[in-house]
Short mmCIF file of C-alpha atoms in Angstrom, two decimals:
data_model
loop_
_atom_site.label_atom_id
_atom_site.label_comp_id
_atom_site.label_asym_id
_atom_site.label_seq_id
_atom_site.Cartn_x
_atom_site.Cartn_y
_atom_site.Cartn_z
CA UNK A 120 60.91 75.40 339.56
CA UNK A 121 57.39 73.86 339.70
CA UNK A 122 55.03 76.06 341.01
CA UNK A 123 51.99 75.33 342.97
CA UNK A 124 48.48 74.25 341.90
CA UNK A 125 47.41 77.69 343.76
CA UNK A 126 49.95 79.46 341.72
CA UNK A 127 48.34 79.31 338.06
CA UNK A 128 44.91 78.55 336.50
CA UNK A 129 43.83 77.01 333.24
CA UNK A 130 42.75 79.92 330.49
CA UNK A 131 40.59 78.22 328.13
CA UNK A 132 42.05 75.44 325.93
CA UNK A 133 45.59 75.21 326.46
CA UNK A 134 46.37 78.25 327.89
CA UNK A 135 48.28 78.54 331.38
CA UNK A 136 48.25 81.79 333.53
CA UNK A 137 50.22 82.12 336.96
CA UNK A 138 49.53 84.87 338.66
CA UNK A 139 53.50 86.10 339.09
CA UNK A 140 54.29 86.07 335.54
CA UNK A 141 51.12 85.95 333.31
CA UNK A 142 50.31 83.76 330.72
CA UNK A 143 51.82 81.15 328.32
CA UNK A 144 51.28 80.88 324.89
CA UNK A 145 48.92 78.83 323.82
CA UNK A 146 49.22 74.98 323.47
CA UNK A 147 49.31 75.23 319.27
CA UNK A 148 51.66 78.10 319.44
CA UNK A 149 54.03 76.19 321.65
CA UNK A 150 53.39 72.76 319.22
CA UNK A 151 54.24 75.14 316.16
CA UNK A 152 57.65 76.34 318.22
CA UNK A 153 58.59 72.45 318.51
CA UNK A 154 58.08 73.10 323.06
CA UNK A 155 57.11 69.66 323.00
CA UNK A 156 58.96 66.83 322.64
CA UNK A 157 55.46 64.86 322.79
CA UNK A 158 52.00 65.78 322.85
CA UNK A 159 48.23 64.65 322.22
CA UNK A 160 44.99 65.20 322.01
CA UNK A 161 43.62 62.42 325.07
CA UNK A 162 39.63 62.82 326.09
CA UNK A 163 39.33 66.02 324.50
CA UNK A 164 42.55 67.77 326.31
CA UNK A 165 45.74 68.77 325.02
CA UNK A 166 48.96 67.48 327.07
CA UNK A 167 52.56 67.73 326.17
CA UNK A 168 56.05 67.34 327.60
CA UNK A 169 58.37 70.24 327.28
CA UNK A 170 61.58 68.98 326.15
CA UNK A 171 63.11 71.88 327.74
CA UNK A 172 61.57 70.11 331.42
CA UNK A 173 63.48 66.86 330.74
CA UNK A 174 66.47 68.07 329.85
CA UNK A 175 66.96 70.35 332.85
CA UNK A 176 66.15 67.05 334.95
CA UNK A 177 69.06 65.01 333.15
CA UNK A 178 71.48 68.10 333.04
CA UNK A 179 71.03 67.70 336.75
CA UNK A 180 71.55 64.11 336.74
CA UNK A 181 67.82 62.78 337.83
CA UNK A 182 66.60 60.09 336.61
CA UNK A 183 63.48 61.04 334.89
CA UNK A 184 60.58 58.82 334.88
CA UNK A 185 57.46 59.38 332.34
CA UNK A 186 53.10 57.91 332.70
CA UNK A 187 52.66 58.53 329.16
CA UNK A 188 50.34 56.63 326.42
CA UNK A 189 52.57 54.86 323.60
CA UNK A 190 52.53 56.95 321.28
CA UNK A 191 54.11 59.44 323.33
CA UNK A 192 56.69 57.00 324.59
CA UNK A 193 57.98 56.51 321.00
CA UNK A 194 58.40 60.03 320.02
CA UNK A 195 60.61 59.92 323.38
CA UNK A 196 62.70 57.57 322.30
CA UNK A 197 62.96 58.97 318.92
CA UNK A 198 64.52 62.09 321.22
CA UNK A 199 66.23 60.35 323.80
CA UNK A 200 67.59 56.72 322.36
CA UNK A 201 69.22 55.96 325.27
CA UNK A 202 66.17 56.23 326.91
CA UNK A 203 64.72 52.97 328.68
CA UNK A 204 60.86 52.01 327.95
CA UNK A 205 58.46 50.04 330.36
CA UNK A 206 55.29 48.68 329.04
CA UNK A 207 52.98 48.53 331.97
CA UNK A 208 49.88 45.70 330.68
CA UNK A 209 46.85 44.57 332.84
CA UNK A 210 47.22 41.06 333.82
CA UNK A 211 44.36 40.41 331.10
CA UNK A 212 41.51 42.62 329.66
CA UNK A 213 39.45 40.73 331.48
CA UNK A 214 40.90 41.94 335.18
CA UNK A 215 41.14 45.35 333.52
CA UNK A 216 37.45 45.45 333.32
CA UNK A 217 36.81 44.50 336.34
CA UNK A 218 38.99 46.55 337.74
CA UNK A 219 37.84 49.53 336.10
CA UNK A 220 34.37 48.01 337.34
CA UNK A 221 35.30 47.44 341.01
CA UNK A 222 36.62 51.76 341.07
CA UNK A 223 33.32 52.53 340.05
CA UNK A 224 33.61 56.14 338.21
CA UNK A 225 33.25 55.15 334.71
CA UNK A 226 29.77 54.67 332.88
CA UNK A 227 29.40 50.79 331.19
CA UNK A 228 30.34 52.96 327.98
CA UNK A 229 33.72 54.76 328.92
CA UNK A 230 34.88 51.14 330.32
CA UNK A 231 34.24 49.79 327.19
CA UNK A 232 35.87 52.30 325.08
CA UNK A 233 38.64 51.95 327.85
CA UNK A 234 38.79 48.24 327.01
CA UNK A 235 38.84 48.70 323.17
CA UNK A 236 41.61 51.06 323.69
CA UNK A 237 43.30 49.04 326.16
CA UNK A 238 43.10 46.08 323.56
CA UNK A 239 44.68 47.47 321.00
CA UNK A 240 47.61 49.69 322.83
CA UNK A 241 48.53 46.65 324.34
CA UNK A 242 49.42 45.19 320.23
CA UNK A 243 52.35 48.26 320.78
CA UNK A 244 54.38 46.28 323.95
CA UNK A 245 56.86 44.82 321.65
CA UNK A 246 57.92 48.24 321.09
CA UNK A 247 59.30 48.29 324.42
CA UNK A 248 62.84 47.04 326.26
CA UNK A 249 60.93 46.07 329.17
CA UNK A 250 57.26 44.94 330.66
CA UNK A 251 55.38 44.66 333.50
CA UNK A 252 52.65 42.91 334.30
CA UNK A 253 50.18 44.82 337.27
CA UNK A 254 49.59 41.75 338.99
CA UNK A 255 49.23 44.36 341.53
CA UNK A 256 50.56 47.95 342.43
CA UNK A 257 53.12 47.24 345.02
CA UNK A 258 54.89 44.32 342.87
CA UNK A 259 54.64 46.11 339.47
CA UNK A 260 56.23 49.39 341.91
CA UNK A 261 59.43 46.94 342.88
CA UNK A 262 59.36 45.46 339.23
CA UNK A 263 60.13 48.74 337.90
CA UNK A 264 62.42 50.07 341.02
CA UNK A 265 64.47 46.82 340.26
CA UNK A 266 64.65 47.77 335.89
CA UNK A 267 65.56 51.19 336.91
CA UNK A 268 68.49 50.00 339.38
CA UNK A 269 69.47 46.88 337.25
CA UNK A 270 69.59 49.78 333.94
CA UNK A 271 71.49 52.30 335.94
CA UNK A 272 74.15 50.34 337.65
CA UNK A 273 74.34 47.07 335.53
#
């Protein structure tokens, strides 16, 4: 069970408290007891998959479906091999820019190091079974609906 935003609070860096059962240990303590199955440091915060979450999902037959940087999506495959990958890419860096232009929450800095980061995560899609290109959201949405299906029923 996934409780509620309303149900817990953050405690400092990485620790979780709900309010029914107290607190977690902290993020290191759960890295150190192997929790995660992947985890990083991204804009200063820690974030991590429990492998523990995933596996309860696939014991129960769901399909499980991961937004996580590359890096992360490797050491899940290293875990799971049977486990499909989608690259999701920016039609160029130029219409990421602008995109991240046109949302306008990000100082001329942060887009940049966005870009530069974009640039070179983007050298990592060969690592990948599959890509898609986010000509826009509601085709890249059906692109990966249709890998899903096509992976799952043949």
């Amino acid at each position: 069970m996934v409780p509620f935003a309303s149900e817990f609070m953050f405690m400092g860096k990485g620790r979780l408290c709900f309010k029914t059962i107290g607190c977690t240990p902290t993020f290191k303590e759960n890295i150190n007891n192997e929790v995660y199955v992947e985890y990083a440091m991204v804009h200063g915060n820690l974030y991590g998959t429990p492998k523990d979450s995933i596996d309860s999902f696939l014991a129960d037959d769901f399909i499980v479906i991961m937004e996580i940087d590359w890096q992360g999506a490797l050491n899940i495959l290293k875990a799971y091999p049977k486990a499909e990958s989608v690259f999701i890419s920016p039609p160029s860096i130029e219409d990421l820019r602008q995109r991240l232009l046109d949302r306008g929450l990000d100082s001329e800095d942060v887009i940049n190091q966005r870009v530069s980061g974009a640039e070179k995560e983007i050298l990592q899609k060969t690592k990948f079974k599959h890509e898609i290109i986010n000509f826009s959201l509601d085709t890249a949405t059906k692109k990966l609906i249709n890998i899903i299906f096509r992976e799952n029923h043949g």
